[in-house]
JSON list of C-alpha atoms in Angstrom, two decimals:
[
{"chain": "A", "resi": 1, "resn": "UNK", "atom": "CA", "xyz": [0.00, 0.00, 0.00]},
{"chain": "A", "resi": 2, "resn": "UNK", "atom": "CA", "xyz": [1.20, 3.48, -0.85]},
{"chain": "A", "resi": 3, "resn": "UNK", "atom": "CA", "xyz": [-0.40, 6.78, 0.21]},
{"chain": "A", "resi": 4, "resn": "UNK", "atom": "CA", "xyz": [0.60, 10.28, -0.80]},
{"chain": "A", "resi": 5, "resn": "UNK", "atom": "CA", "xyz": [-0.93, 13.67, -0.12]},
{"chain": "A", "resi": 6, "resn": "UNK", "atom": "CA", "xyz": [-0.94, 15.50, -3.44]},
{"chain": "A", "resi": 7, "resn": "UNK", "atom": "CA", "xyz": [-1.97, 18.84, -1.91]},
{"chain": "A", "resi": 8, "resn": "UNK", "atom": "CA", "xyz": [-3.90, 19.97, 1.14]},
{"chain": "A", "resi": 9, "resn": "UNK", "atom": "CA", "xyz": [-7.13, 17.96, 1.28]},
{"chain": "A", "resi": 10, "resn": "UNK", "atom": "CA", "xyz": [-6.26, 15.67, -1.66]},
{"chain": "A", "resi": 11, "resn": "UNK", "atom": "CA", "xyz": [-4.84, 12.19, -1.16]},
{"chain": "A", "resi": 12, "resn": "UNK", "atom": "CA", "xyz": [-3.94, 9.34, -3.50]},
{"chain": "A", "resi": 13, "resn": "UNK", "atom": "CA", "xyz": [-3.80, 5.73, -2.29]},
{"chain": "A", "resi": 14, "resn": "UNK", "atom": "CA", "xyz": [-2.64, 2.77, -4.34]},
{"chain": "A", "resi": 15, "resn": "UNK", "atom": "CA", "xyz": [-1.81, -0.82, -3.57]},
{"chain": "A", "resi": 16, "resn": "UNK", "atom": "CA", "xyz": [-1.13, -4.33, -4.79]},
{"chain": "A", "resi": 17, "resn": "UNK", "atom": "CA", "xyz": [-1.83, -7.78, -3.41]},
{"chain": "A", "resi": 18, "resn": "UNK", "atom": "CA", "xyz": [-0.68, -11.04, -4.93]},
{"chain": "A", "resi": 19, "resn": "UNK", "atom": "CA", "xyz": [-1.63, -14.53, -3.82]},
{"chain": "A", "resi": 20, "resn": "UNK", "atom": "CA", "xyz": [0.18, -17.58, -5.18]},
{"chain": "A", "resi": 21, "resn": "UNK", "atom": "CA", "xyz": [-0.81, -21.10, -4.12]},
{"chain": "A", "resi": 22, "resn": "UNK", "atom": "CA", "xyz": [0.43, -24.49, -5.25]},
{"chain": "A", "resi": 23, "resn": "UNK", "atom": "CA", "xyz": [-0.75, -27.84, -3.95]},
{"chain": "A", "resi": 24, "resn": "UNK", "atom": "CA", "xyz": [0.32, -31.31, -5.04]},
{"chain": "A", "resi": 25, "resn": "UNK", "atom": "CA", "xyz": [-1.65, -34.25, -3.64]},
{"chain": "A", "resi": 26, "resn": "UNK", "atom": "CA", "xyz": [-1.24, -37.99, -4.06]},
{"chain": "A", "resi": 27, "resn": "UNK", "atom": "CA", "xyz": [-3.97, -40.09, -2.47]},
{"chain": "A", "resi": 28, "resn": "UNK", "atom": "CA", "xyz": [-3.20, -43.82, -2.62]},
{"chain": "A", "resi": 29, "resn": "UNK", "atom": "CA", "xyz": [-5.78, -46.37, -1.46]},
{"chain": "A", "resi": 30, "resn": "UNK", "atom": "CA", "xyz": [-4.69, -49.94, -0.81]},
{"chain": "A", "resi": 31, "resn": "UNK", "atom": "CA", "xyz": [-7.25, -52.73, -0.47]},
{"chain": "A", "resi": 32, "resn": "UNK", "atom": "CA", "xyz": [-7.04, -56.44, 0.18]},
{"chain": "A", "resi": 33, "resn": "UNK", "atom": "CA", "xyz": [-8.51, -59.41, 1.94]},
{"chain": "A", "resi": 34, "resn": "UNK", "atom": "CA", "xyz": [-7.93, -60.00, 5.64]},
{"chain": "A", "resi": 35, "resn": "UNK", "atom": "CA", "xyz": [-4.43, -61.45, 6.02]},
{"chain": "A", "resi": 36, "resn": "UNK", "atom": "CA", "xyz": [-3.75, -61.19, 2.30]},
{"chain": "A", "resi": 37, "resn": "UNK", "atom": "CA", "xyz": [-1.51, -58.81, 0.37]},
{"chain": "A", "resi": 38, "resn": "UNK", "atom": "CA", "xyz": [-2.57, -55.20, -0.10]},
{"chain": "A", "resi": 39, "resn": "UNK", "atom": "CA", "xyz": [-2.88, -53.85, -3.66]},
{"chain": "A", "resi": 40, "resn": "UNK", "atom": "CA", "xyz": [-3.48, -50.33, -5.01]},
{"chain": "A", "resi": 41, "resn": "UNK", "atom": "CA", "xyz": [-7.14, -49.55, -5.77]},
{"chain": "A", "resi": 42, "resn": "UNK", "atom": "CA", "xyz": [-7.12, -47.46, -8.97]},
{"chain": "A", "resi": 43, "resn": "UNK", "atom": "CA", "xyz": [-10.82, -46.60, -8.63]},
{"chain": "A", "resi": 44, "resn": "UNK", "atom": "CA", "xyz": [-10.27, -44.87, -5.28]},
{"chain": "A", "resi": 45, "resn": "UNK", "atom": "CA", "xyz": [-6.72, -43.56, -5.65]},
{"chain": "A", "resi": 46, "resn": "UNK", "atom": "CA", "xyz": [-6.20, -40.03, -6.91]},
{"chain": "A", "resi": 47, "resn": "UNK", "atom": "CA", "xyz": [-3.47, -37.50, -7.70]},
{"chain": "A", "resi": 48, "resn": "UNK", "atom": "CA", "xyz": [-3.94, -33.82, -8.53]},
{"chain": "A", "resi": 49, "resn": "UNK", "atom": "CA", "xyz": [-2.11, -30.51, -8.96]},
{"chain": "A", "resi": 50, "resn": "UNK", "atom": "CA", "xyz": [-3.72, -27.22, -7.96]},
{"chain": "A", "resi": 51, "resn": "UNK", "atom": "CA", "xyz": [-2.20, -23.86, -8.95]},
{"chain": "A", "resi": 52, "resn": "UNK", "atom": "CA", "xyz": [-3.72, -20.45, -8.28]},
{"chain": "A", "resi": 53, "resn": "UNK", "atom": "CA", "xyz": [-2.44, -16.94, -8.95]},
{"chain": "A", "resi": 54, "resn": "UNK", "atom": "CA", "xyz": [-4.43, -13.85, -7.98]},
{"chain": "A", "resi": 55, "resn": "UNK", "atom": "CA", "xyz": [-3.12, -10.34, -8.69]},
{"chain": "A", "resi": 56, "resn": "UNK", "atom": "CA", "xyz": [-5.03, -7.24, -7.59]},
{"chain": "A", "resi": 57, "resn": "UNK", "atom": "CA", "xyz": [-4.27, -3.51, -7.81]},
{"chain": "A", "resi": 58, "resn": "UNK", "atom": "CA", "xyz": [-6.32, -0.54, -6.66]},
{"chain": "A", "resi": 59, "resn": "UNK", "atom": "CA", "xyz": [-6.28, 3.23, -6.63]},
{"chain": "A", "resi": 60, "resn": "UNK", "atom": "CA", "xyz": [-8.37, 5.69, -4.60]},
{"chain": "A", "resi": 61, "resn": "UNK", "atom": "CA", "xyz": [-8.39, 9.47, -4.91]},
{"chain": "A", "resi": 62, "resn": "UNK", "atom": "CA", "xyz": [-9.81, 11.37, -1.91]},
{"chain": "A", "resi": 63, "resn": "UNK", "atom": "CA", "xyz": [-10.75, 15.05, -1.79]},
{"chain": "A", "resi": 64, "resn": "UNK", "atom": "CA", "xyz": [-11.81, 16.91, 1.32]},
{"chain": "A", "resi": 65, "resn": "UNK", "atom": "CA", "xyz": [-14.70, 19.33, 0.59]},
{"chain": "A", "resi": 66, "resn": "UNK", "atom": "CA", "xyz": [-15.55, 21.12, 3.82]},
{"chain": "A", "resi": 67, "resn": "UNK", "atom": "CA", "xyz": [-16.85, 18.53, 6.27]},
{"chain": "A", "resi": 68, "resn": "UNK", "atom": "CA", "xyz": [-17.36, 15.93, 3.51]},
{"chain": "A", "resi": 69, "resn": "UNK", "atom": "CA", "xyz": [-14.72, 13.67, 1.95]},
{"chain": "A", "resi": 70, "resn": "UNK", "atom": "CA", "xyz": [-15.28, 12.61, -1.66]},
{"chain": "A", "resi": 71, "resn": "UNK", "atom": "CA", "xyz": [-13.65, 9.42, -2.94]},
{"chain": "A", "resi": 72, "resn": "UNK", "atom": "CA", "xyz": [-13.31, 7.82, -6.35]},
{"chain": "A", "resi": 73, "resn": "UNK", "atom": "CA", "xyz": [-11.56, 4.52, -6.89]},
{"chain": "A", "resi": 74, "resn": "UNK", "atom": "CA", "xyz": [-10.76, 1.70, -9.23]},
{"chain": "A", "resi": 75, "resn": "UNK", "atom": "CA", "xyz": [-9.81, -1.93, -8.60]},
{"chain": "A", "resi": 76, "resn": "UNK", "atom": "CA", "xyz": [-8.57, -4.49, -11.10]},
{"chain": "A", "resi": 77, "resn": "UNK", "atom": "CA", "xyz": [-8.08, -8.18, -10.41]},
{"chain": "A", "resi": 78, "resn": "UNK", "atom": "CA", "xyz": [-6.77, -11.08, -12.47]},
{"chain": "A", "resi": 79, "resn": "UNK", "atom": "CA", "xyz": [-7.12, -14.68, -11.34]},
{"chain": "A", "resi": 80, "resn": "UNK", "atom": "CA", "xyz": [-5.72, -17.84, -12.91]},
{"chain": "A", "resi": 81, "resn": "UNK", "atom": "CA", "xyz": [-6.73, -21.16, -11.36]},
{"chain": "A", "resi": 82, "resn": "UNK", "atom": "CA", "xyz": [-5.74, -24.59, -12.68]},
{"chain": "A", "resi": 83, "resn": "UNK", "atom": "CA", "xyz": [-6.73, -27.99, -11.39]},
{"chain": "A", "resi": 84, "resn": "UNK", "atom": "CA", "xyz": [-5.06, -30.95, -13.10]},
{"chain": "A", "resi": 85, "resn": "UNK", "atom": "CA", "xyz": [-6.26, -34.44, -12.25]},
{"chain": "A", "resi": 86, "resn": "UNK", "atom": "CA", "xyz": [-3.14, -36.51, -12.96]},
{"chain": "A", "resi": 87, "resn": "UNK", "atom": "CA", "xyz": [-4.94, -39.81, -12.40]},
{"chain": "A", "resi": 88, "resn": "UNK", "atom": "CA", "xyz": [-7.12, -39.33, -15.51]},
{"chain": "A", "resi": 89, "resn": "UNK", "atom": "CA", "xyz": [-4.92, -36.72, -17.25]},
{"chain": "A", "resi": 90, "resn": "UNK", "atom": "CA", "xyz": [-7.72, -34.12, -17.30]},
{"chain": "A", "resi": 91, "resn": "UNK", "atom": "CA", "xyz": [-7.75, -30.39, -16.54]}
]
């Protein structure tokens, strides 16, 4: 966040926030008979990759007019989310 007074009663505020997440998950299910060997269960096992990037910027201009403060602002946001299911090779 950045704030600057441009002149008496006028202020400009700007800022940026970025969020970056990555998750890799392998879920292996083993099944078998009592006392017997365990084997992977492909119908219940799963593996996926999750990636998310969110970028946001904003700007606000404030002007003091007597006892009232006027504000005008703008916010822009870009999000990119990907979920890849490696088990079935789908996105």
